[in-house]
């Protein structure tokens, strides 16, 4: 922090000198975009005194970035046009790509702090290129013209606006309406096209400062522990005195550590949801994975050993939400329909498995099914026969016992009759699910989550919650009730959601592990990177449908908390939970693009919940980063509406955590509280090592100090299946049979198992004065009133030990028996586990913080 202050002092000094000694009154500003990186590098600036010699401000440095469409192909900023309105506000408009009939608009007062972007649709048929703006003094409005290719012809069109929010209908324009105000200038020897304006020098000065500061932050972010050998060469063992300030205690949140479960990386189907049959309802569709694989369809994971191909039908299904089912034509008894599971079906010797299927005999066929679990060599591990099926859909069930264990079984269904038979919702569950729940969760994974002692579980996402376009918004009502009535959907992470793990199962899991449920529903807008429906872009549920959408959210509260005699409470009771779930928190939105569209819908939902259910704590959203437009405007909206909590997200490299330790110290305590809903330390290559774990720990120590304003946190994402990972890093990796706990998992676990509700400030007096060294040693002391214990957490992110004297004399007398837990290792190590040992504490307590370690000392009062 001191270093930051020093930097700002130097920067201020340098600029003061520059500004006042010989700065011009005004200069020319050139704004442009290059074609590099397919036009995705954003808006650039250059300045000139004489309009001939141009100085690029950090050439290719982006002062504005397009938010339009999906990552990868979109987010392009083409042919920008910068313009200052009559009130002095700057506006940039630009073309988005070569196809859409929209242009982009954003405005700013300082040329680098931009308000939310909008993308007015001005062409129904035709694209928008080279847009430009002129003020029309007589009409007192702004005329926007552009070129458009319609039916192979290039034409000019125009619209007008007074506020850049509402536009008059588009009409064809003439050459006279165009100004062709763009110029070509040379920057670093390269010709660039853009607009030139004369501006007071302070604007250029501000842009240069902004650029310099960004560069400085970039340098800070690049700091790595892996560079310590050079950075700290010659550093030897340090000593420290760590003292507690018993006077200035403060109450802190006792909800600090939770988990964020998102169905990403096969976290649900094929993961936590214990179903062993893949594509059990024959509902996979090529659209799930954007038509990238023609074999990803209703037959995925299934095969038939008979001579005739099995077919998929949709006439008279078990339930309209489960449209597809399989029809087999059995020519000879012995022909089998087989399912390969999710990379094989794992079986444990002696364990029981619950099988079920919906069956309907066609054209008079009827009889029983032989059900077997076999390996690819035909070895049979379990077998059983169902009751008979007839002419109507009937659910048949049986229990299979595995004689031996294997990782790679297949499920076989062998009708014991010839003719045609329809099958749907073929299911196989281990009986040993977590807490032995039917339709339950994989026990080892659920236990690993429970072991973190999370105080809450946020679900079902993430991007999954707001979906890939309007039709993909996660609707909780589609995920409750009998499995055959649930409505499967495409998973935004490019696979399939069976919805077998639905809202009932999430709430039940929370109850089973003593965590508060924190469902997140979309704020009436889909993912800012939506890719379905043309080029995507946020859009929003039409306002005429918003009342129903708001009602769905109110119904969720009734479903969770209503009496069993209410309409929705009854549904919960029918599912096996007559008592209310006691929902307290509800997330509205997920790092959405903060636009007018968002604000209108969020406000509607927020006000409705506030009015009807003031007992619910609503959590708002402030974009995907720790700075920028969404963060700034999201906070403004949340503060204006007095939203109780806002959900912040940021994924940062080690250097950010090392150099932003005062991030929450700066937060205004009178504004909404923070739920840090997604964060992680990201390395190039996205591995989790001792380095990332220690940066997480350091951050959480700083958060704990600020847990009067940060109420909740959750690392993201939680689960990832080997071979099916869309996002790295994740806290827990798993295969069908094993789980792999990362160093970062253990940090979460240590914080989760050692929470406090009172913070006691500590002071570290280190034998080194170098701020680079000092910022690497941190402590936090909390008291947990439930157990009465005090917990001291210590992080050492240095390559040397720190011998600490910890005279905790400001605290009441404590027992000498304490527990010490230490997580340490080489900074590049990926496999470490904490060691737990008894230790002794007294008034003259000494502890040596190992190099690169995180230690937790838990002690009791006398
Ligand atoms: O945690 C993975 C993703 O990161 C979440 O779905 C999204 O909210 C964020 O961008």
PDB file of N, CA and C in Angstrom, residues 219-264:
ATOM      1  N   UNK A 219       2.186  -3.959 -14.382  1.00  0.00           N
ATOM      2  CA  UNK A 219       3.466  -4.417 -13.832  1.00  0.00           C
ATOM      3  C   UNK A 219       3.234  -5.073 -12.465  1.00  0.00           C
ATOM      4  N   UNK A 220       2.380  -4.465 -11.688  1.00  0.00           N
ATOM      5  CA  UNK A 220       2.074  -5.048 -10.368  1.00  0.00           C
ATOM      6  C   UNK A 220       1.449  -6.430 -10.532  1.00  0.00           C
ATOM      7  N   UNK A 221       0.549  -6.513 -11.483  1.00  0.00           N
ATOM      8  CA  UNK A 221      -0.154  -7.780 -11.682  1.00  0.00           C
ATOM      9  C   UNK A 221       0.780  -8.898 -12.116  1.00  0.00           C
ATOM     10  N   UNK A 222       1.897  -8.503 -12.733  1.00  0.00           N
ATOM     11  CA  UNK A 222       2.834  -9.517 -13.249  1.00  0.00           C
ATOM     12  C   UNK A 222       3.723 -10.097 -12.141  1.00  0.00           C
ATOM     13  N   UNK A 223       3.638  -9.572 -10.940  1.00  0.00           N
ATOM     14  CA  UNK A 223       4.506 -10.078  -9.862  1.00  0.00           C
ATOM     15  C   UNK A 223       4.161 -11.532  -9.539  1.00  0.00           C
ATOM     16  N   UNK A 224       5.188 -12.365  -9.499  1.00  0.00           N
ATOM     17  CA  UNK A 224       4.969 -13.791  -9.233  1.00  0.00           C
ATOM     18  C   UNK A 224       5.889 -14.266  -8.118  1.00  0.00           C
ATOM     19  N   UNK A 225       5.444 -15.239  -7.370  1.00  0.00           N
ATOM     20  CA  UNK A 225       6.323 -15.828  -6.348  1.00  0.00           C
ATOM     21  C   UNK A 225       7.431 -16.638  -7.016  1.00  0.00           C
ATOM     22  N   UNK A 226       7.192 -17.081  -8.234  1.00  0.00           N
ATOM     23  CA  UNK A 226       8.211 -17.874  -8.927  1.00  0.00           C
ATOM     24  C   UNK A 226       9.438 -17.026  -9.271  1.00  0.00           C
ATOM     25  N   UNK A 227       9.330 -15.717  -9.171  1.00  0.00           N
ATOM     26  CA  UNK A 227      10.497 -14.858  -9.444  1.00  0.00           C
ATOM     27  C   UNK A 227      11.250 -14.512  -8.162  1.00  0.00           C
ATOM     28  N   UNK A 228      10.879 -15.146  -7.055  1.00  0.00           N
ATOM     29  CA  UNK A 228      11.435 -14.730  -5.768  1.00  0.00           C
ATOM     30  C   UNK A 228      12.928 -14.996  -5.624  1.00  0.00           C
ATOM     31  N   UNK A 229      13.438 -16.022  -6.317  1.00  0.00           N
ATOM     32  CA  UNK A 229      14.863 -16.358  -6.154  1.00  0.00           C
ATOM     33  C   UNK A 229      15.692 -15.119  -6.470  1.00  0.00           C
ATOM     34  N   UNK A 230      15.359 -14.435  -7.550  1.00  0.00           N
ATOM     35  CA  UNK A 230      16.078 -13.209  -7.901  1.00  0.00           C
ATOM     36  C   UNK A 230      15.681 -12.050  -7.004  1.00  0.00           C
ATOM     37  N   UNK A 231      14.380 -11.912  -6.804  1.00  0.00           N
ATOM     38  CA  UNK A 231      13.875 -10.752  -6.045  1.00  0.00           C
ATOM     39  C   UNK A 231      14.406 -10.732  -4.626  1.00  0.00           C
ATOM     40  N   UNK A 232      14.465 -11.902  -3.998  1.00  0.00           N
ATOM     41  CA  UNK A 232      14.863 -11.939  -2.592  1.00  0.00           C
ATOM     42  C   UNK A 232      16.209 -12.618  -2.374  1.00  0.00           C
ATOM     43  N   UNK A 233      17.064 -12.594  -3.406  1.00  0.00           N
ATOM     44  CA  UNK A 233      18.394 -13.203  -3.236  1.00  0.00           C
ATOM     45  C   UNK A 233      19.054 -12.505  -2.043  1.00  0.00           C
ATOM     46  N   UNK A 234      19.604 -13.285  -1.176  1.00  0.00           N
ATOM     47  CA  UNK A 234      20.292 -12.675  -0.034  1.00  0.00           C
ATOM     48  C   UNK A 234      19.401 -12.482   1.175  1.00  0.00           C
ATOM     49  N   UNK A 235      18.106 -12.675   0.999  1.00  0.00           N
ATOM     50  CA  UNK A 235      17.218 -12.515   2.156  1.00  0.00           C
ATOM     51  C   UNK A 235      17.386 -13.725   3.078  1.00  0.00           C
ATOM     52  N   UNK A 236      17.609 -13.458   4.366  1.00  0.00           N
ATOM     53  CA  UNK A 236      17.769 -14.582   5.301  1.00  0.00           C
ATOM     54  C   UNK A 236      16.607 -14.564   6.274  1.00  0.00           C
ATOM     55  N   UNK A 237      16.607 -15.569   7.127  1.00  0.00           N
ATOM     56  CA  UNK A 237      15.508 -15.730   8.081  1.00  0.00           C
ATOM     57  C   UNK A 237      15.156 -14.402   8.765  1.00  0.00           C
ATOM     58  N   UNK A 238      13.873 -14.172   8.939  1.00  0.00           N
ATOM     59  CA  UNK A 238      13.423 -12.908   9.535  1.00  0.00           C
ATOM     60  C   UNK A 238      12.828 -13.171  10.917  1.00  0.00           C
ATOM     61  N   UNK A 239      12.735 -12.119  11.671  1.00  0.00           N
ATOM     62  CA  UNK A 239      12.013 -12.235  12.938  1.00  0.00           C
ATOM     63  C   UNK A 239      10.834 -11.272  12.904  1.00  0.00           C
ATOM     64  N   UNK A 240       9.862 -11.571  13.750  1.00  0.00           N
ATOM     65  CA  UNK A 240       8.678 -10.698  13.786  1.00  0.00           C
ATOM     66  C   UNK A 240       8.074 -10.712  15.181  1.00  0.00           C
ATOM     67  N   UNK A 241       7.431  -9.623  15.495  1.00  0.00           N
ATOM     68  CA  UNK A 241       6.637  -9.596  16.719  1.00  0.00           C
ATOM     69  C   UNK A 241       5.192  -9.362  16.281  1.00  0.00           C
ATOM     70  N   UNK A 242       4.316 -10.281  16.652  1.00  0.00           N
ATOM     71  CA  UNK A 242       2.909 -10.156  16.247  1.00  0.00           C
ATOM     72  C   UNK A 242       2.079  -9.906  17.504  1.00  0.00           C
ATOM     73  N   UNK A 243       1.474  -8.738  17.572  1.00  0.00           N
ATOM     74  CA  UNK A 243       0.716  -8.387  18.768  1.00  0.00           C
ATOM     75  C   UNK A 243      -0.754  -8.169  18.417  1.00  0.00           C
ATOM     76  N   UNK A 244      -1.597  -8.430  19.406  1.00  0.00           N
ATOM     77  CA  UNK A 244      -3.038  -8.240  19.190  1.00  0.00           C
ATOM     78  C   UNK A 244      -3.485  -6.952  19.859  1.00  0.00           C
ATOM     79  N   UNK A 245      -4.453  -6.302  19.217  1.00  0.00           N
ATOM     80  CA  UNK A 245      -5.009  -5.082  19.782  1.00  0.00           C
ATOM     81  C   UNK A 245      -6.388  -5.439  20.353  1.00  0.00           C
ATOM     82  N   UNK A 246      -6.385  -5.781  21.631  1.00  0.00           N
ATOM     83  CA  UNK A 246      -7.625  -6.251  22.260  1.00  0.00           C
ATOM     84  C   UNK A 246      -8.713  -5.199  22.325  1.00  0.00           C
ATOM     85  N   UNK A 247      -8.339  -3.947  22.159  1.00  0.00           N
ATOM     86  CA  UNK A 247      -9.311  -2.853  22.330  1.00  0.00           C
ATOM     87  C   UNK A 247     -10.233  -2.690  21.126  1.00  0.00           C
ATOM     88  N   UNK A 248      -9.636  -2.808  19.957  1.00  0.00           N
ATOM     89  CA  UNK A 248     -10.389  -2.423  18.755  1.00  0.00           C
ATOM     90  C   UNK A 248     -11.018  -3.599  18.014  1.00  0.00           C
ATOM     91  N   UNK A 249     -11.666  -4.449  18.728  1.00  0.00           N
ATOM     92  CA  UNK A 249     -12.334  -5.596  18.107  1.00  0.00           C
ATOM     93  C   UNK A 249     -13.544  -5.116  17.302  1.00  0.00           C
ATOM     94  N   UNK A 250     -13.921  -5.897  16.313  1.00  0.00           N
ATOM     95  CA  UNK A 250     -15.167  -5.559  15.612  1.00  0.00           C
ATOM     96  C   UNK A 250     -15.907  -6.834  15.239  1.00  0.00           C
ATOM     97  N   UNK A 251     -17.214  -6.703  15.120  1.00  0.00           N
ATOM     98  CA  UNK A 251     -18.031  -7.853  14.714  1.00  0.00           C
ATOM     99  C   UNK A 251     -17.817  -8.079  13.222  1.00  0.00           C
ATOM    100  N   UNK A 252     -17.674  -9.332  12.846  1.00  0.00           N
ATOM    101  CA  UNK A 252     -17.536  -9.648  11.420  1.00  0.00           C
ATOM    102  C   UNK A 252     -18.550 -10.715  11.027  1.00  0.00           C
ATOM    103  N   UNK A 253     -18.689 -10.901   9.726  1.00  0.00           N
ATOM    104  CA  UNK A 253     -19.674 -11.863   9.221  1.00  0.00           C
ATOM    105  C   UNK A 253     -19.288 -13.279   9.627  1.00  0.00           C
ATOM    106  N   UNK A 254     -20.282 -14.040  10.050  1.00  0.00           N
ATOM    107  CA  UNK A 254     -20.002 -15.457  10.349  1.00  0.00           C
ATOM    108  C   UNK A 254     -20.424 -16.338   9.172  1.00  0.00           C
ATOM    109  N   UNK A 255     -20.591 -15.709   8.012  1.00  0.00           N
ATOM    110  CA  UNK A 255     -21.018 -16.433   6.802  1.00  0.00           C
ATOM    111  C   UNK A 255     -19.920 -16.360   5.744  1.00  0.00           C
ATOM    112  N   UNK A 256     -18.712 -16.104   6.169  1.00  0.00           N
ATOM    113  CA  UNK A 256     -17.692 -15.696   5.202  1.00  0.00           C
ATOM    114  C   UNK A 256     -17.376 -16.737   4.118  1.00  0.00           C
ATOM    115  N   UNK A 257     -17.306 -17.991   4.499  1.00  0.00           N
ATOM    116  CA  UNK A 257     -16.881 -18.987   3.503  1.00  0.00           C
ATOM    117  C   UNK A 257     -18.059 -19.852   3.065  1.00  0.00           C
ATOM    118  N   UNK A 258     -18.309 -19.815   1.769  1.00  0.00           N
ATOM    119  CA  UNK A 258     -19.342 -20.676   1.196  1.00  0.00           C
ATOM    120  C   UNK A 258     -18.771 -21.366  -0.028  1.00  0.00           C
ATOM    121  N   UNK A 259     -19.635 -22.047  -0.771  1.00  0.00           N
ATOM    122  CA  UNK A 259     -19.180 -22.611  -2.039  1.00  0.00           C
ATOM    123  C   UNK A 259     -20.100 -22.150  -3.162  1.00  0.00           C
ATOM    124  N   UNK A 260     -19.525 -22.136  -4.347  1.00  0.00           N
ATOM    125  CA  UNK A 260     -20.277 -21.773  -5.540  1.00  0.00           C
ATOM    126  C   UNK A 260     -20.313 -22.999  -6.437  1.00  0.00           C
ATOM    127  N   UNK A 261     -21.478 -23.625  -6.502  1.00  0.00           N
ATOM    128  CA  UNK A 261     -21.628 -24.780  -7.373  1.00  0.00           C
ATOM    129  C   UNK A 261     -22.227 -24.324  -8.691  1.00  0.00           C
ATOM    130  N   UNK A 262     -21.502 -24.584  -9.767  1.00  0.00           N
ATOM    131  CA  UNK A 262     -22.061 -24.328 -11.095  1.00  0.00           C
ATOM    132  C   UNK A 262     -21.970 -25.603 -11.913  1.00  0.00           C
ATOM    133  N   UNK A 263     -22.994 -25.873 -12.710  1.00  0.00           N
ATOM    134  CA  UNK A 263     -22.910 -27.016 -13.612  1.00  0.00           C
ATOM    135  C   UNK A 263     -22.023 -26.618 -14.791  1.00  0.00           C
ATOM    136  N   UNK A 264     -20.741 -26.744 -14.561  1.00  0.00           N
ATOM    137  CA  UNK A 264     -19.699 -26.491 -15.551  1.00  0.00           C
ATOM    138  C   UNK A 264     -18.746 -27.660 -15.387  1.00  0.00           C
TER     139      UNK A 264
END
